[in-house]
CSV table of C-alpha atoms in Angstrom, one decimal:
chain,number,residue,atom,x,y,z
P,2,UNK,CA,0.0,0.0,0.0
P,3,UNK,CA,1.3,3.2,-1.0
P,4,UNK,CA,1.1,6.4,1.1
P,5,UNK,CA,3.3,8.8,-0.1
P,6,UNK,CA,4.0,10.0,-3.9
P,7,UNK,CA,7.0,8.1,-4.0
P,8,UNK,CA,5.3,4.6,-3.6
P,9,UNK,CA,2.2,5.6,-4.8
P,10,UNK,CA,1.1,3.1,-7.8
P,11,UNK,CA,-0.2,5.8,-9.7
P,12,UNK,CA,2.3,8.6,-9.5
P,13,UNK,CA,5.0,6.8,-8.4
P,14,UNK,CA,7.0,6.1,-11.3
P,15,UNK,CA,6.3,9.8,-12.5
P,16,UNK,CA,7.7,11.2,-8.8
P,17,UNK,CA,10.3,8.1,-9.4
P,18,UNK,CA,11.9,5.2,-10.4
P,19,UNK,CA,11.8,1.3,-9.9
P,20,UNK,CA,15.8,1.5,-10.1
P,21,UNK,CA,16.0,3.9,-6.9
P,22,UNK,CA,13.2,2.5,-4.9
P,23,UNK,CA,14.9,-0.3,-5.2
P,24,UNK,CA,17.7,0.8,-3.9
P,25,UNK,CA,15.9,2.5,-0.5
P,26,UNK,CA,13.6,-0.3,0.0
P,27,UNK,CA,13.8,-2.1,3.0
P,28,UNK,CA,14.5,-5.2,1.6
P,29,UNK,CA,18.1,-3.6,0.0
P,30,UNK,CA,18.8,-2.5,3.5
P,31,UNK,CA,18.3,-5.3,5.0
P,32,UNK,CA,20.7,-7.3,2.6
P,33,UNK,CA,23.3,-4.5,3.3
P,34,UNK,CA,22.8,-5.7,7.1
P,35,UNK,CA,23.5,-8.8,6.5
P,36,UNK,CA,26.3,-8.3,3.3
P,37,UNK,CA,28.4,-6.6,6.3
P,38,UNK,CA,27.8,-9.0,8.9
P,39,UNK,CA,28.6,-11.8,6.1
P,40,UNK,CA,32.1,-9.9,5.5
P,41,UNK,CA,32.9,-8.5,9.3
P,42,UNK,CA,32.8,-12.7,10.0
P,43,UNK,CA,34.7,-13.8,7.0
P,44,UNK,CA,37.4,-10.7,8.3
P,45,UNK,CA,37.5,-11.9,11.9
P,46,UNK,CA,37.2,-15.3,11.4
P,47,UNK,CA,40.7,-14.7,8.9
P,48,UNK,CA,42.5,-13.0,11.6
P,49,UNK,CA,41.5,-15.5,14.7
P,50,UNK,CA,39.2,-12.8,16.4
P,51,UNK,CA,36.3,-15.8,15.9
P,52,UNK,CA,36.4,-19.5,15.7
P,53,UNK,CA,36.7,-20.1,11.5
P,54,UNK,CA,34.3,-22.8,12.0
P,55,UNK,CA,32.3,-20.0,13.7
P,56,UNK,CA,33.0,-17.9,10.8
P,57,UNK,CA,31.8,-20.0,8.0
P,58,UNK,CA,28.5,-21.0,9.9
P,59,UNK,CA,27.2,-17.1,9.7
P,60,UNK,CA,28.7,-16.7,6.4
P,61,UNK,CA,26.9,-19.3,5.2
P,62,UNK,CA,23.8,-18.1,6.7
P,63,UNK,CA,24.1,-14.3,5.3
P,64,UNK,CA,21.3,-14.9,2.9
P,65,UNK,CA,18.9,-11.8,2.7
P,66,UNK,CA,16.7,-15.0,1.6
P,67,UNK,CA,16.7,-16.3,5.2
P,68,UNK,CA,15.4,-13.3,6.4
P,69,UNK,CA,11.8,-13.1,8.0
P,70,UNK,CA,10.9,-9.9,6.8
P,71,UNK,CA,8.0,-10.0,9.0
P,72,UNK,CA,10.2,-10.6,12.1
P,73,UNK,CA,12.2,-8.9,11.6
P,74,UNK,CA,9.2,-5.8,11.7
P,75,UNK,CA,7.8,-7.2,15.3
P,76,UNK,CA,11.3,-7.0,16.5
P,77,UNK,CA,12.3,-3.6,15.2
P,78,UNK,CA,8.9,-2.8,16.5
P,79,UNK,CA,10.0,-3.6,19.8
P,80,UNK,CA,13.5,-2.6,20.1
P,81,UNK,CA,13.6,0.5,17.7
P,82,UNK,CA,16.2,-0.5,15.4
P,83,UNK,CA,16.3,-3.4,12.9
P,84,UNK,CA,19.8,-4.2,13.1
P,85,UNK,CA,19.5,-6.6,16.8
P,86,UNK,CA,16.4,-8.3,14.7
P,87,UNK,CA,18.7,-9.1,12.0
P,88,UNK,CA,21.1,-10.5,14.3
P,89,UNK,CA,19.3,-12.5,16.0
P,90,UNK,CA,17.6,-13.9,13.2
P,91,UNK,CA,21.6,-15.0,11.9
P,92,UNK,CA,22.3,-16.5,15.2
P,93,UNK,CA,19.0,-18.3,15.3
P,94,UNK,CA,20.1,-20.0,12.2
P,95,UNK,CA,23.4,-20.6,12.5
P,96,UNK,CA,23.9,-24.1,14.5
P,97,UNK,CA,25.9,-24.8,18.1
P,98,UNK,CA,24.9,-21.4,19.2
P,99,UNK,CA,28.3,-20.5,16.7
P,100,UNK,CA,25.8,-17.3,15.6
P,101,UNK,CA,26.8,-15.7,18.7
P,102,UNK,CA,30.2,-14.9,17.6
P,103,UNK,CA,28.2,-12.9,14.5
P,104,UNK,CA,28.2,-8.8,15.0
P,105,UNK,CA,31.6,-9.5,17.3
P,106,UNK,CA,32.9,-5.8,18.6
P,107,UNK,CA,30.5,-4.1,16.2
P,108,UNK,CA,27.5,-1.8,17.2
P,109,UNK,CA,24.3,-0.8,15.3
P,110,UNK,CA,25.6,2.4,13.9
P,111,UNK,CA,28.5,0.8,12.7
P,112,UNK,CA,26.0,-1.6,10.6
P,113,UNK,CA,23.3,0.9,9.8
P,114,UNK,CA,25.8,3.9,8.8
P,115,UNK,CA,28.1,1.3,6.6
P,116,UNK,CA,24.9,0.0,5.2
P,117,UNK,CA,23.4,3.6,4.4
P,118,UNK,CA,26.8,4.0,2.8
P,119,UNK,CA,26.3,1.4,0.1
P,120,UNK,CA,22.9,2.4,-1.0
P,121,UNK,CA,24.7,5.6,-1.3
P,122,UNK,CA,27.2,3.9,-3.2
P,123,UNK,CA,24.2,2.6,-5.5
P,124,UNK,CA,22.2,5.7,-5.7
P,125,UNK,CA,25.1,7.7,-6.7
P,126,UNK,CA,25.5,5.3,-9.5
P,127,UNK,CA,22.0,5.9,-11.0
P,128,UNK,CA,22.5,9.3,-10.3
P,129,UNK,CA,25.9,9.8,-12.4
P,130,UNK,CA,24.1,8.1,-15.4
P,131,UNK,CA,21.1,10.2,-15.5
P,132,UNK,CA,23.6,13.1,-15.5
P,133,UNK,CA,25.4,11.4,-18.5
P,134,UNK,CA,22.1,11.2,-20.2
P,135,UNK,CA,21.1,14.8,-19.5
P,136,UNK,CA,25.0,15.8,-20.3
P,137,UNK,CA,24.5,14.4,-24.0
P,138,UNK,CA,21.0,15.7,-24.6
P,139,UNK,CA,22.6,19.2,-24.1
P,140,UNK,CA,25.8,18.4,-25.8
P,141,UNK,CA,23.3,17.2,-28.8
P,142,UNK,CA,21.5,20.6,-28.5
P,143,UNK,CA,24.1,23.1,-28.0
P,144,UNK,CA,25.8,22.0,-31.3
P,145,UNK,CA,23.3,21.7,-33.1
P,146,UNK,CA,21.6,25.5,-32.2
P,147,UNK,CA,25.3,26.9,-31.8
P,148,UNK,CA,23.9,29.5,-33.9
P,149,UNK,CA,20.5,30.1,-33.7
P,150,UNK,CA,19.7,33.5,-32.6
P,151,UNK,CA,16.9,33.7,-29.9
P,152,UNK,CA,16.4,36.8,-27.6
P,153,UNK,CA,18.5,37.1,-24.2
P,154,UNK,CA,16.1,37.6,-21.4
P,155,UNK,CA,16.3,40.0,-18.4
P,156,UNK,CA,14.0,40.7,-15.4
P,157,UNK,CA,11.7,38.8,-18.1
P,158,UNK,CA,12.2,41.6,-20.5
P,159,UNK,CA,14.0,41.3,-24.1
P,160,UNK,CA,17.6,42.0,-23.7
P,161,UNK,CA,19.6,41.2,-26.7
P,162,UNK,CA,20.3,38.4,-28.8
P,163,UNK,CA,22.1,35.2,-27.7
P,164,UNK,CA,21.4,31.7,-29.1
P,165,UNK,CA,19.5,29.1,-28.1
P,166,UNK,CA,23.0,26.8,-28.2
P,167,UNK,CA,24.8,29.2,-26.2
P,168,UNK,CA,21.2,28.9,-23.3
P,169,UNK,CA,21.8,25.1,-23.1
P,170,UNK,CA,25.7,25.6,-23.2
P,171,UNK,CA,25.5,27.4,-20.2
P,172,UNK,CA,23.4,24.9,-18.6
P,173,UNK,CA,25.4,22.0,-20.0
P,174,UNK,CA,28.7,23.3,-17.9
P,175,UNK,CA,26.9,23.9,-14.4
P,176,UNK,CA,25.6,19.7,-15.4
P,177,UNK,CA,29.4,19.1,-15.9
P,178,UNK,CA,30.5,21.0,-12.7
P,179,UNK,CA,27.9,18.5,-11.1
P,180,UNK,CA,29.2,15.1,-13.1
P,181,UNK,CA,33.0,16.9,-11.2
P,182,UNK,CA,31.3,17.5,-8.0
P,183,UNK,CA,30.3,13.9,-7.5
P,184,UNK,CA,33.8,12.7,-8.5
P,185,UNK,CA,35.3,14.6,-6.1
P,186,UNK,CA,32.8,13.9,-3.1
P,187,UNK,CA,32.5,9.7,-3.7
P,188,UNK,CA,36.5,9.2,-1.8
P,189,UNK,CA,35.0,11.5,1.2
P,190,UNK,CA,31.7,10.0,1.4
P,191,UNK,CA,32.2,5.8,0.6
P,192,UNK,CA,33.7,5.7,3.7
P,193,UNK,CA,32.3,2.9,6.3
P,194,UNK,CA,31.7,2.5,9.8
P,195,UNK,CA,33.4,0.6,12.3
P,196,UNK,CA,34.0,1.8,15.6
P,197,UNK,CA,32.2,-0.3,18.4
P,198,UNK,CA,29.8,1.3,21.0
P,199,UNK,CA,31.3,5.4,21.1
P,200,UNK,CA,34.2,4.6,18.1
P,201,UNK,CA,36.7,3.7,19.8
P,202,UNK,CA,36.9,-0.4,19.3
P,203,UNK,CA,37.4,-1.2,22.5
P,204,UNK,CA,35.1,-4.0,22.4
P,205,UNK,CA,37.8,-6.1,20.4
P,206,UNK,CA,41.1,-6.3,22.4
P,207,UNK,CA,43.4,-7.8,19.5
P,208,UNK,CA,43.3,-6.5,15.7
P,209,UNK,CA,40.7,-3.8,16.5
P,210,UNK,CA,42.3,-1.8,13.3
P,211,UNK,CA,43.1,-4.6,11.3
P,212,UNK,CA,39.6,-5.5,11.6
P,213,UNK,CA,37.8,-2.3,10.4
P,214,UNK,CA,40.7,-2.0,7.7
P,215,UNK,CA,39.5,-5.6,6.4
P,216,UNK,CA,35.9,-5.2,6.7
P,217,UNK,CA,36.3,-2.1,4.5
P,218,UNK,CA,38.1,-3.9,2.0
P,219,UNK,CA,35.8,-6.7,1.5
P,220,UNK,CA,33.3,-3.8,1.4
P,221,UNK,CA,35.2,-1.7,-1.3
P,222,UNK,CA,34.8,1.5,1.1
P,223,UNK,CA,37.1,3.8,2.5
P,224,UNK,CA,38.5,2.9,6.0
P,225,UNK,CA,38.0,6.3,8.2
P,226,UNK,CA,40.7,7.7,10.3
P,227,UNK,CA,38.2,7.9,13.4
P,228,UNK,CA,34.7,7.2,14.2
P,229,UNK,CA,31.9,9.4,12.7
P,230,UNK,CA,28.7,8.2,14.5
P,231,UNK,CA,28.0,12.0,15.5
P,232,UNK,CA,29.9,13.8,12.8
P,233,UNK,CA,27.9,13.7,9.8
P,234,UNK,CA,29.3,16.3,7.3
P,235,UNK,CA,30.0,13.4,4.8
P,236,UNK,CA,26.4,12.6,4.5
P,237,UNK,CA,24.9,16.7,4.8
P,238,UNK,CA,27.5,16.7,1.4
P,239,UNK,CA,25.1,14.0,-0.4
P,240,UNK,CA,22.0,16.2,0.6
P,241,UNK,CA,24.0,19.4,-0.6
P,242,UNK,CA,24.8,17.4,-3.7
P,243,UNK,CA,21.4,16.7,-4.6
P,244,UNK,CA,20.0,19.7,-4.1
P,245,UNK,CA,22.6,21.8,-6.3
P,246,UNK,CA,21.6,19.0,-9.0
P,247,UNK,CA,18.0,19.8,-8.3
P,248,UNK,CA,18.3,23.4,-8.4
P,249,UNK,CA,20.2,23.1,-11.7
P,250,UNK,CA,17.5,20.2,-12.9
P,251,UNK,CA,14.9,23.4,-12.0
P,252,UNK,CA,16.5,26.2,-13.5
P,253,UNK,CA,16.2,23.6,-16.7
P,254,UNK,CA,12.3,23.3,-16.3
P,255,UNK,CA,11.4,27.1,-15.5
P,256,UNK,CA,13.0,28.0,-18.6
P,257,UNK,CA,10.9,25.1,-20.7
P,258,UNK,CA,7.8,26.5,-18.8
P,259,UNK,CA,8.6,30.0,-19.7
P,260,UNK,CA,9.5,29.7,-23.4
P,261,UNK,CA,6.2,27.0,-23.8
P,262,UNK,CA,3.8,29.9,-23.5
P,263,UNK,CA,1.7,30.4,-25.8
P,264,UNK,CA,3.0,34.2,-26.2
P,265,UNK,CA,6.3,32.8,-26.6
P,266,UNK,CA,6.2,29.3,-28.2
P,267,UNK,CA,9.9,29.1,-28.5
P,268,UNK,CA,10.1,25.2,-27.4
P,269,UNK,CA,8.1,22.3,-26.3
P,270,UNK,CA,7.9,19.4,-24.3
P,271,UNK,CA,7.8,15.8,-26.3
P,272,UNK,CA,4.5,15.8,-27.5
P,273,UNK,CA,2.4,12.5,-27.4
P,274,UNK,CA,-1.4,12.5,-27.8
P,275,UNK,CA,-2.9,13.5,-24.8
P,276,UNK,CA,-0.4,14.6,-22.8
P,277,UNK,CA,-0.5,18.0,-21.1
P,278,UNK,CA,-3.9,18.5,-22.7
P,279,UNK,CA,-6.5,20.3,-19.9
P,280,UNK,CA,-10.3,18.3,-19.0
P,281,UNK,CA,-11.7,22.1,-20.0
P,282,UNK,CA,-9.6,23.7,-22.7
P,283,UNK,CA,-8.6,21.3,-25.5
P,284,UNK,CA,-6.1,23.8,-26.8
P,285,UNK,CA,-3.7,23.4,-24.1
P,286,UNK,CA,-0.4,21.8,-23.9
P,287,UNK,CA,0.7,22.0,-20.5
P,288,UNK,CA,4.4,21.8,-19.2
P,289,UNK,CA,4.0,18.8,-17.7
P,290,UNK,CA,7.3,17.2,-17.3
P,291,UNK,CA,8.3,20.7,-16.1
P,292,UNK,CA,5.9,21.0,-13.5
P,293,UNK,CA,7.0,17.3,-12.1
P,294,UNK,CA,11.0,18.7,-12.3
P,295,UNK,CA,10.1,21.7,-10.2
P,296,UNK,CA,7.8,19.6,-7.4
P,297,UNK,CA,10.0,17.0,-6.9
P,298,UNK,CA,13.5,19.8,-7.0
P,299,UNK,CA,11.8,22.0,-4.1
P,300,UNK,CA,11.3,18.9,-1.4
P,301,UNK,CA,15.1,17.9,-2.6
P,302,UNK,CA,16.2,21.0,-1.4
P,303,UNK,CA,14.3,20.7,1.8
P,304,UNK,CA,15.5,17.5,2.3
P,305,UNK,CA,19.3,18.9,2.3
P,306,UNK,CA,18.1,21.5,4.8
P,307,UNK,CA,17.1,18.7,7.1
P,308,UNK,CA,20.7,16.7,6.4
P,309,UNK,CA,22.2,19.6,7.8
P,310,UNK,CA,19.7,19.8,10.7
P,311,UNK,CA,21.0,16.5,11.3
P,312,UNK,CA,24.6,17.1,11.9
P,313,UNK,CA,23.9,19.0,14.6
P,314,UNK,CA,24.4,15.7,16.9
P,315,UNK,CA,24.8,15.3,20.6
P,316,UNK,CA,28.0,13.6,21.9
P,317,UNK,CA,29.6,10.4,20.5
P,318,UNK,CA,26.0,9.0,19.7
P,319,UNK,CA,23.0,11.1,19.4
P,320,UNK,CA,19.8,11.3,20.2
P,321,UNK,CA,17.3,11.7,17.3
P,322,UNK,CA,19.3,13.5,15.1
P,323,UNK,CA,20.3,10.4,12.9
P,324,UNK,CA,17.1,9.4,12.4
P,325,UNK,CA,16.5,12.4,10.6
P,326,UNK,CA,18.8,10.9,7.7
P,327,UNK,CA,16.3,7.4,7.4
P,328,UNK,CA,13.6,10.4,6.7
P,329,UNK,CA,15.5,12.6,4.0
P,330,UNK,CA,17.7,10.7,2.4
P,331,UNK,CA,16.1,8.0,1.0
P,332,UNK,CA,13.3,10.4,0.1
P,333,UNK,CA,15.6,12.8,-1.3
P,334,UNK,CA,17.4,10.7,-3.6
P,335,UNK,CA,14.0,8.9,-5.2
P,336,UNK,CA,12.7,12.3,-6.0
P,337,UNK,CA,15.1,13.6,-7.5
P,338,UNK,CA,15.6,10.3,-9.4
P,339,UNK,CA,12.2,11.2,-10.9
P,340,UNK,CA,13.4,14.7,-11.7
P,341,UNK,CA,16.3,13.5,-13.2
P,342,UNK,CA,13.8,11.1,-15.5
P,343,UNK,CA,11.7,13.9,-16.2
P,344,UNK,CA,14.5,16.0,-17.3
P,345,UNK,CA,16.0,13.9,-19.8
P,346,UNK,CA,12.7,12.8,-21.4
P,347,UNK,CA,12.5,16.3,-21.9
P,348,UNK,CA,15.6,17.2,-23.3
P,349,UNK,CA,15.9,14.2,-25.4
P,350,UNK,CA,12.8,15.2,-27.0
P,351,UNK,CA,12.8,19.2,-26.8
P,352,UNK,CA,11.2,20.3,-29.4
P,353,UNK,CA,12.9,23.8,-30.6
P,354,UNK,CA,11.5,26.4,-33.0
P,355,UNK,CA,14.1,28.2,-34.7
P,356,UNK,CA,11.7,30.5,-36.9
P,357,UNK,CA,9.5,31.9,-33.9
P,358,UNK,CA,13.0,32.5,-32.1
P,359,UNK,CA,13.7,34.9,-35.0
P,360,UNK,CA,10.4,36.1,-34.7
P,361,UNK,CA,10.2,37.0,-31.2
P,362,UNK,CA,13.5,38.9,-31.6
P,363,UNK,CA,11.3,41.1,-34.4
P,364,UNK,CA,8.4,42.0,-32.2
P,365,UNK,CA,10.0,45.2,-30.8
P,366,UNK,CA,10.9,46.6,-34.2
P,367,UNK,CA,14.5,46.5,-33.3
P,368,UNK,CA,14.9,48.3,-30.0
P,369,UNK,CA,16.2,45.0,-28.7
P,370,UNK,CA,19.5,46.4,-30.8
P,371,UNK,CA,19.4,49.4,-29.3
P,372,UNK,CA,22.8,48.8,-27.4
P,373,UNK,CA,24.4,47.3,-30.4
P,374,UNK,CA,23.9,50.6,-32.2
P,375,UNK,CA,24.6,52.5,-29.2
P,376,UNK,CA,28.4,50.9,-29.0
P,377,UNK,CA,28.4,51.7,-32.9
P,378,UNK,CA,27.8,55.3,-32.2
P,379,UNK,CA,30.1,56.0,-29.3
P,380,UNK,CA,33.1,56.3,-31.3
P,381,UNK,CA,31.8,59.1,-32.9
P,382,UNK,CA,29.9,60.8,-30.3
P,383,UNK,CA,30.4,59.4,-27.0
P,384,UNK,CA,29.2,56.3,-25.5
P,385,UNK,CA,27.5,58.3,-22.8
P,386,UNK,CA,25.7,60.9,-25.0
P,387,UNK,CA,25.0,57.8,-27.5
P,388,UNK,CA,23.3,56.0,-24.6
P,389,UNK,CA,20.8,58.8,-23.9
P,390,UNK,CA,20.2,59.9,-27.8
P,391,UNK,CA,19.4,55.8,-28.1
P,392,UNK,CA,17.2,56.5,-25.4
P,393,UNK,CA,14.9,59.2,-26.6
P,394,UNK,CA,14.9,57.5,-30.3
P,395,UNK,CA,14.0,54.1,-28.6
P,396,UNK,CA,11.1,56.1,-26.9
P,397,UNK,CA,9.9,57.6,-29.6
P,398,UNK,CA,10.1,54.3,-31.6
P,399,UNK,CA,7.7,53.2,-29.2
P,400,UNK,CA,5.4,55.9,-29.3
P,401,UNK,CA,5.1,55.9,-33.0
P,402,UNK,CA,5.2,52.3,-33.2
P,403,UNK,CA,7.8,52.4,-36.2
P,404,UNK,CA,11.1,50.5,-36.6
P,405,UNK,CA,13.8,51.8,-35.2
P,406,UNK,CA,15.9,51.4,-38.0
P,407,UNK,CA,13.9,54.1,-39.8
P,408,UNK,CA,14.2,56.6,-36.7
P,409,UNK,CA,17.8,56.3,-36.6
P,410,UNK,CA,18.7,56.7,-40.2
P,411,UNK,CA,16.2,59.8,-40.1
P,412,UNK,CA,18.1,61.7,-37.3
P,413,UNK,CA,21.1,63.8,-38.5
P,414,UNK,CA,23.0,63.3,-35.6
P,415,UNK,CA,23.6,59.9,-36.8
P,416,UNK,CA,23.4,59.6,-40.3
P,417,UNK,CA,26.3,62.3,-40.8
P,418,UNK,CA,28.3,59.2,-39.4
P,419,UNK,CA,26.5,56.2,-40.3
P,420,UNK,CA,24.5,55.7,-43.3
P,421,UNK,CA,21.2,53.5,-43.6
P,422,UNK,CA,23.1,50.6,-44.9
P,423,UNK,CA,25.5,50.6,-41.8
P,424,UNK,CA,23.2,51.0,-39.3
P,425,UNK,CA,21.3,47.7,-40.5
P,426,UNK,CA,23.8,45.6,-40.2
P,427,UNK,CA,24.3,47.5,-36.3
P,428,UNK,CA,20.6,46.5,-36.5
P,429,UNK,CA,20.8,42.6,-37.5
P,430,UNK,CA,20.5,39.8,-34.8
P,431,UNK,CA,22.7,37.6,-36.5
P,432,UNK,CA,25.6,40.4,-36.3
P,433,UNK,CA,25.4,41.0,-32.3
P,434,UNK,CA,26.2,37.7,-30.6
P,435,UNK,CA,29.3,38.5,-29.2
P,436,UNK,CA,31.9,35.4,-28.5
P,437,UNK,CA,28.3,33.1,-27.9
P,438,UNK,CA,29.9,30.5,-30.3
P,439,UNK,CA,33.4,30.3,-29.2
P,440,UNK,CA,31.8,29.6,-25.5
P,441,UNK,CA,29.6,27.1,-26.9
P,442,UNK,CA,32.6,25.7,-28.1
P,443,UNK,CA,34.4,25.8,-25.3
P,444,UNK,CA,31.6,24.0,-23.6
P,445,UNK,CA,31.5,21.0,-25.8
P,446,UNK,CA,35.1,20.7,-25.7
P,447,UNK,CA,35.4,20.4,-22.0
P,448,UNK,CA,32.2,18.0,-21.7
P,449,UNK,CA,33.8,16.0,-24.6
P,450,UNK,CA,37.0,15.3,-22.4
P,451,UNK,CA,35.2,14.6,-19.6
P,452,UNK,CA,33.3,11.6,-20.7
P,453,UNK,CA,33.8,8.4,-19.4
């Protein structure tokens, strides 16, 4: 039965995915539980901590498929953490009561915090591939709209001409500072958990060290220098992580919203029959996709707030603040799993109008060139006293609703200096897009070297 958006049948795989519930759901955990108790034995039994013969007994019991999922629910129930259940349950099975050397030295945190790790591990994965995806969609649109003028937009006002490559480029490197960013941040945070009841191993009196070192290894994490139970900057980074991707998976969708308007009908959503359409108003075609990015992106980011709220952690082992991670995380990472989807189904799929581009650039009879003309003028007359004759004519362009090609070719201030035929090209789009393509360029080239 599903409650929330993330697990609902219906919306859940719009919110979602399979691949990242998966990963969260309890059953995953649970064979992380039991993955590190499996590898803690096979460790300890190797260096004589426990019996081998005790050793293989609970690793050949570490089967996720010997669980009781149900009892292990009464007992977590009851004690208020699954880990003990899961123990228990190994011991249980394991003959000659050789399951009591199983979770030797270790405490609950140590399990639950290593196993959190590896779904992180997981996550990330699905993560960095969804980036990929989104990564090439934009690669594919920036070259090919390298130079296709559409208007730059300020405040929400025309500005002056950029193109719609050079839009995309720019959102392309702040995806590629993310696809760096989670590079960078999987050495600090694949780091396990090992350290006994307040971190400091005293539970195991020989090969304490070479323990944790060996559990990490047969765990491919990091080994940490010193306990973390209450120092949780590693995991705040994950929920900072996601929500910079969210925010840039955001800034993505309000700009799809904004240019779908009918007044502006610059791109579009993938269309397929029926989708976006309204119950009332058969005309529409509503951002959809858009409106799912932009949902799921906000809660992301809430969800990092709460990460953070979470560090804040009292002593060696806290009280309630962890648990705030089992909340957030998990939640976190499936929605914006489902933002990442949306985004790429949308930028797979953008559809792009080049000709209504041009033609919103047109609708203001030029005055979107008025600085292009203005920094044609200055050499002659100032750049200052070119700004404010600009001015006036652009007003009066407005007021007479005429092209302001005609008024500036008409005034003798200007056309002493520059005749008709010189201040149209000052006047054409295509000539006033600055270094756009180089930086597209530049874009591509970078994202190019960084595949892999």
């Amino acid at each position: 039965m599903g409650a929330t958006i993330i697990d609902s049948s219906i919306f859940g795989n719009i919110f979602s995915t399979d691949a990242m519930r998966q990963v969260w759901s309890d059953r995953n955990r649970t064979a992380k539980y039991v993955e590190i108790e499996r590898a803690l034995a096979v460790v300890q039994g190797r260096l004589g901590i426990i019996p081998q013969e005790a050793a293989d007994e609970i690793v050949k019991n570490c089967d996720i498929d010997k669980i009781d999922m149900d009892k292990l629910r009464a007992a977590t129930e009851r004690i208020g953490y699954p880990v003990l259940g899961v123990v228990s349950q190994l011991n249980a099975l394991c003959r000659d009561k050789l399951g009591e050397y199983c979770h030797w030295g270790a405490t609950t945190q140590d399990i639950t915090d290593t196993a959190t790790v590896l779904q992180i591990r997981e996550a990330l994965e699905l993560v960095d591939a969804d980036l990929q995806g989104i990564s090439a969609a934009l690669v594919d649109i920036s070259r090919r709209h390298r130079d296709t003028p559409v208007i730059g937009r300020s405040n929400l006002q025309q500005a002056i001409p950029v193109t719609f490559g050079f839009k995309t480029a720019a959102i392309l490197a702040g995806i590629e500072r993310h696809r760096e960013r989670l590079a960078q941040l999987r050495p600090r945070v694949l780091m396990g958990e090992f350290g006994g009841a307040c971190g400091t191993l005293a539970s195991i009196e020989r090969g304490a060290m070479e323990t944790q070192a060996g559990l990490m290894e047969e765990l491919g994490l990091a080994q940490p220098d010193i306990a973390w139970h209450t120092v949780r900057d590693t995991i705040a980074e994950v929920g900072a992580f996601l929500g910079l991707v969210g925010g840039s998976l955001g800034k993505i969708a309000m700009d799809v919203k904004l240019m779908m308007q009918h007044e502006v009908a610059e791109v579009f959503e993938p269309f397929h029959p029926g989708r976006g359409s309204s119950s009332t108003m058969p005309q529409k075609r509503n951002p959809i996709s858009s409106c799912y990015i932009h949902a799921a992106v906000s809660v992301v980011r809430q969800h990092a707030a709460a990460l953070m709220d979470a560090m804040i952690a009292d002593h060696e082992r806290s009280t309630g603040p962890w648990e705030i991670e089992w909340i957030a995380l998990p939640e976190a990472f499936c929605l914006l799993a489902g933002a990442l989807k949306q985004t790429r189904f949308v930028l797979e799929g953008l559809e792009v109008d080049a000709a209504k581009m041009r033609a919103n650039i047109d609708i203001t009879n030029g005055l979107v060139m008025s600085e292009a003309v203005m920094m044609g003028l200055g050499p002659y007359i100032g750049r200052e006293y070119a700004h404010d004759l600009v001015y006036d004519l652009c007003r009066e362009a407005i007021r007479t609703n005429r092209p302001l090609l005609d008024i500036l070719a008409e005034h003798p201030e200007i056309n002493i200096h520059l005749d008709r035929a010189a201040l149209a090209l000052l006047c054409d789009p295509a000539n006033y897009l600055g270094q756009a393509g180089v930086m597209v360029d530049k874009v591509l080239q970078r994202a190019a070297g960084a595949v892999r």
